[in-house]
PDB file of C-alpha atoms in Angstrom:
ATOM      1  CA  UNK A 240     -16.222  -9.578   7.622  1.00 90.00           C
ATOM      2  CA  UNK A 241     -13.381  -7.264   6.678  1.00 93.00           C
ATOM      3  CA  UNK A 242     -11.417  -8.161   3.632  1.00 96.00           C
ATOM      4  CA  UNK A 243      -8.478  -6.509   1.851  1.00 98.00           C
ATOM      5  CA  UNK A 244      -7.446  -8.005  -1.461  1.00 97.00           C
ATOM      6  CA  UNK A 245      -4.357  -6.832  -3.244  1.00 97.00           C
ATOM      7  CA  UNK A 246      -3.642  -7.278  -6.941  1.00 97.00           C
ATOM      8  CA  UNK A 247      -1.274  -5.926  -9.654  1.00 98.00           C
ATOM      9  CA  UNK A 248       2.009  -7.407  -8.587  1.00 97.00           C
ATOM     10  CA  UNK A 249       4.295  -9.125 -10.974  1.00 97.00           C
ATOM     11  CA  UNK A 250       7.733  -9.121 -12.673  1.00 98.00           C
ATOM     12  CA  UNK A 251       9.098  -5.915 -14.144  1.00 98.00           C
ATOM     13  CA  UNK A 252      12.439  -4.642 -15.337  1.00 98.00           C
ATOM     14  CA  UNK A 253      14.314  -1.956 -13.457  1.00 98.00           C
ATOM     15  CA  UNK A 254      13.008   1.485 -14.489  1.00 98.00           C
ATOM     16  CA  UNK A 255       9.565   0.089 -15.156  1.00 98.00           C
ATOM     17  CA  UNK A 256       6.204   0.746 -13.507  1.00 98.00           C
ATOM     18  CA  UNK A 257       3.484  -1.214 -11.789  1.00 98.00           C
ATOM     19  CA  UNK A 258       0.180  -0.205 -10.199  1.00 98.00           C
ATOM     20  CA  UNK A 259      -0.990  -2.168  -7.184  1.00 98.00           C
ATOM     21  CA  UNK A 260      -4.649  -2.131  -6.174  1.00 98.00           C
ATOM     22  CA  UNK A 261      -6.341  -3.050  -2.887  1.00 98.00           C
ATOM     23  CA  UNK A 262     -10.057  -3.561  -2.713  1.00 98.00           C
ATOM     24  CA  UNK A 263     -11.612  -3.302   0.716  1.00 98.00           C
ATOM     25  CA  UNK A 264     -14.893  -4.689   2.049  1.00 96.00           C
ATOM     26  CA  UNK A 265     -16.611  -5.062   5.394  1.00 94.00           C
ATOM     27  CA  UNK A 266     -16.112  -1.573   6.793  1.00 91.00           C
ATOM     28  CA  UNK A 267     -16.782   2.081   6.008  1.00 94.00           C
ATOM     29  CA  UNK A 268     -13.870   2.626   3.595  1.00 95.00           C
ATOM     30  CA  UNK A 269     -13.937   6.447   3.875  1.00 93.00           C
ATOM     31  CA  UNK A 270     -13.377   6.199   7.658  1.00 95.00           C
ATOM     32  CA  UNK A 271     -10.252   4.109   7.240  1.00 96.00           C
ATOM     33  CA  UNK A 272      -6.714   5.345   6.598  1.00 97.00           C
ATOM     34  CA  UNK A 273      -4.954   2.969   4.261  1.00 98.00           C
ATOM     35  CA  UNK A 274      -1.310   2.019   4.216  1.00 98.00           C
ATOM     36  CA  UNK A 275       1.065   0.050   2.007  1.00 98.00           C
ATOM     37  CA  UNK A 276       3.868  -1.985   3.527  1.00 98.00           C
ATOM     38  CA  UNK A 277       6.407  -4.378   2.008  1.00 98.00           C
ATOM     39  CA  UNK A 278       8.466  -7.293   3.303  1.00 98.00           C
ATOM     40  CA  UNK A 279      11.446  -9.216   2.082  1.00 97.00           C
ATOM     41  CA  UNK A 280      12.070 -12.740   3.473  1.00 93.00           C
ATOM     42  CA  UNK A 281      14.235 -12.511   6.588  1.00 95.00           C
ATOM     43  CA  UNK A 282      13.557  -8.795   7.104  1.00 96.00           C
ATOM     44  CA  UNK A 283      10.948  -6.853   9.035  1.00 97.00           C
ATOM     45  CA  UNK A 284       7.929  -5.460   7.267  1.00 97.00           C
ATOM     46  CA  UNK A 285       8.517  -1.813   6.374  1.00 98.00           C
ATOM     47  CA  UNK A 286       6.208   1.145   5.781  1.00 98.00           C
ATOM     48  CA  UNK A 287       5.902   2.336   2.174  1.00 98.00           C
ATOM     49  CA  UNK A 288       3.020   4.851   2.046  1.00 98.00           C
ATOM     50  CA  UNK A 289      -0.144   5.981   3.711  1.00 98.00           C
ATOM     51  CA  UNK A 290      -3.247   7.918   2.671  1.00 97.00           C
ATOM     52  CA  UNK A 291      -5.416   9.249   5.406  1.00 96.00           C
ATOM     53  CA  UNK A 292      -9.152   8.902   5.712  1.00 93.00           C
ATOM     54  CA  UNK A 293     -11.626  11.507   4.539  1.00 83.00           C
ATOM     55  CA  UNK A 294     -11.676  13.324   7.858  1.00 82.00           C
ATOM     56  CA  UNK A 295      -7.936  13.565   7.680  1.00 77.00           C
ATOM     57  CA  UNK A 296      -8.154  15.276   4.378  1.00 86.00           C
ATOM     58  CA  UNK A 297      -6.758  12.356   2.495  1.00 89.00           C
ATOM     59  CA  UNK A 298      -3.197  13.496   3.143  1.00 94.00           C
ATOM     60  CA  UNK A 299      -0.351  11.200   2.125  1.00 97.00           C
ATOM     61  CA  UNK A 300       3.032  10.212   3.520  1.00 97.00           C
ATOM     62  CA  UNK A 301       5.865   8.102   2.141  1.00 98.00           C
ATOM     63  CA  UNK A 302       8.998   6.352   3.178  1.00 98.00           C
ATOM     64  CA  UNK A 303      12.115   8.227   2.091  1.00 98.00           C
ATOM     65  CA  UNK A 304      13.131   5.288  -0.062  1.00 98.00           C
ATOM     66  CA  UNK A 305      10.072   5.616  -2.385  1.00 98.00           C
ATOM     67  CA  UNK A 306       9.405   9.387  -2.176  1.00 98.00           C
ATOM     68  CA  UNK A 307       9.165  10.838  -5.675  1.00 98.00           C
ATOM     69  CA  UNK A 308       8.717   7.473  -7.302  1.00 98.00           C
ATOM     70  CA  UNK A 309       5.624   6.004  -5.685  1.00 98.00           C
ATOM     71  CA  UNK A 310       2.138   7.629  -5.419  1.00 98.00           C
ATOM     72  CA  UNK A 311      -0.683   6.402  -3.112  1.00 98.00           C
ATOM     73  CA  UNK A 312      -4.254   7.315  -4.004  1.00 98.00           C
ATOM     74  CA  UNK A 313      -7.747   6.148  -3.173  1.00 97.00           C
ATOM     75  CA  UNK A 314     -11.151   5.906  -4.757  1.00 96.00           C
ATOM     76  CA  UNK A 315     -13.740   5.881  -1.999  1.00 95.00           C
ATOM     77  CA  UNK A 316     -16.529   5.088  -4.462  1.00 96.00           C
ATOM     78  CA  UNK A 317     -14.752   1.874  -5.397  1.00 97.00           C
ATOM     79  CA  UNK A 318     -13.440   1.032  -1.960  1.00 97.00           C
ATOM     80  CA  UNK A 319      -9.996   0.866  -3.493  1.00 98.00           C
ATOM     81  CA  UNK A 320      -6.554   2.179  -2.682  1.00 98.00           C
ATOM     82  CA  UNK A 321      -3.814   2.245  -5.278  1.00 98.00           C
ATOM     83  CA  UNK A 322       0.015   2.346  -5.218  1.00 98.00           C
ATOM     84  CA  UNK A 323       1.513   3.631  -8.443  1.00 98.00           C
ATOM     85  CA  UNK A 324       5.184   2.542  -8.560  1.00 98.00           C
ATOM     86  CA  UNK A 325       7.486   4.185 -11.092  1.00 98.00           C
ATOM     87  CA  UNK A 326      11.200   4.040 -11.692  1.00 98.00           C
ATOM     88  CA  UNK A 327      11.293   0.650  -9.990  1.00 98.00           C
ATOM     89  CA  UNK A 328      14.586  -0.625  -8.625  1.00 98.00           C
ATOM     90  CA  UNK A 329      15.659  -4.189  -7.767  1.00 98.00           C
ATOM     91  CA  UNK A 330      15.674  -3.241  -4.134  1.00 97.00           C
ATOM     92  CA  UNK A 331      11.887  -2.616  -4.378  1.00 98.00           C
ATOM     93  CA  UNK A 332      11.410  -6.388  -4.752  1.00 98.00           C
ATOM     94  CA  UNK A 333       9.150  -7.571  -1.939  1.00 98.00           C
ATOM     95  CA  UNK A 334       5.731  -8.748  -0.965  1.00 98.00           C
ATOM     96  CA  UNK A 335       3.512  -5.713  -0.809  1.00 98.00           C
ATOM     97  CA  UNK A 336       0.649  -5.516   1.657  1.00 98.00           C
ATOM     98  CA  UNK A 337      -2.192  -3.114   2.060  1.00 98.00           C
ATOM     99  CA  UNK A 338      -3.510  -2.337   5.527  1.00 98.00           C
ATOM    100  CA  UNK A 339      -6.327  -0.379   7.141  1.00 97.00           C
ATOM    101  CA  UNK A 340      -6.333   1.768  10.307  1.00 96.00           C
ATOM    102  CA  UNK A 341      -9.286   3.473  11.763  1.00 95.00           C
ATOM    103  CA  UNK A 342      -9.287   7.272  11.200  1.00 92.00           C
ATOM    104  CA  UNK A 343      -6.074   8.755  12.620  1.00 91.00           C
ATOM    105  CA  UNK A 344      -4.914   5.611  14.419  1.00 93.00           C
ATOM    106  CA  UNK A 345      -1.298   4.600  13.896  1.00 93.00           C
ATOM    107  CA  UNK A 346      -1.886   0.910  14.353  1.00 96.00           C
ATOM    108  CA  UNK A 347      -3.294  -1.023  11.464  1.00 97.00           C
ATOM    109  CA  UNK A 348      -6.080  -3.420  12.361  1.00 96.00           C
ATOM    110  CA  UNK A 349      -6.647  -4.955   8.931  1.00 97.00           C
ATOM    111  CA  UNK A 350      -4.225  -6.577   6.489  1.00 98.00           C
ATOM    112  CA  UNK A 351      -4.362  -8.035   3.049  1.00 98.00           C
ATOM    113  CA  UNK A 352      -2.687 -11.293   1.920  1.00 97.00           C
ATOM    114  CA  UNK A 353       0.060  -9.547  -0.090  1.00 97.00           C
ATOM    115  CA  UNK A 354       1.108  -9.456  -3.688  1.00 98.00           C
ATOM    116  CA  UNK A 355       4.597 -10.180  -4.985  1.00 98.00           C
ATOM    117  CA  UNK A 356       6.598  -7.473  -6.825  1.00 98.00           C
ATOM    118  CA  UNK A 357       9.838  -8.575  -8.448  1.00 98.00           C
ATOM    119  CA  UNK A 358      12.114  -6.051 -10.156  1.00 98.00           C
ATOM    120  CA  UNK A 359      14.873  -7.554 -12.344  1.00 98.00           C
ATOM    121  CA  UNK A 360      18.089  -5.698 -13.057  1.00 94.00           C
TER     122      UNK A 360
END
């Protein structure tokens, strides 16, 4: 049974930092590309960052809105993907989800339950 469990969300002041974690189980983690998405009530879920699987060289990509402030990384030995968020802005407030896609696939088959991030001004 595949599970993705996020943690690390919370309340932070603008300009602060948070690190989100997502622990995966039930599949071969190194074969999975991992993504982070976020959603605000009433809006569509939006892409934040992606780190590719081992065969894809572990390359990363980011939404323009977070580039230079957020960093995605993974520890295959711990089956964990991280999202380091620095210089947070109130507009970063959202529920953040991690997701898994097989190898180079663009569609994500696996989703976590989400963790709330609130940035106060």
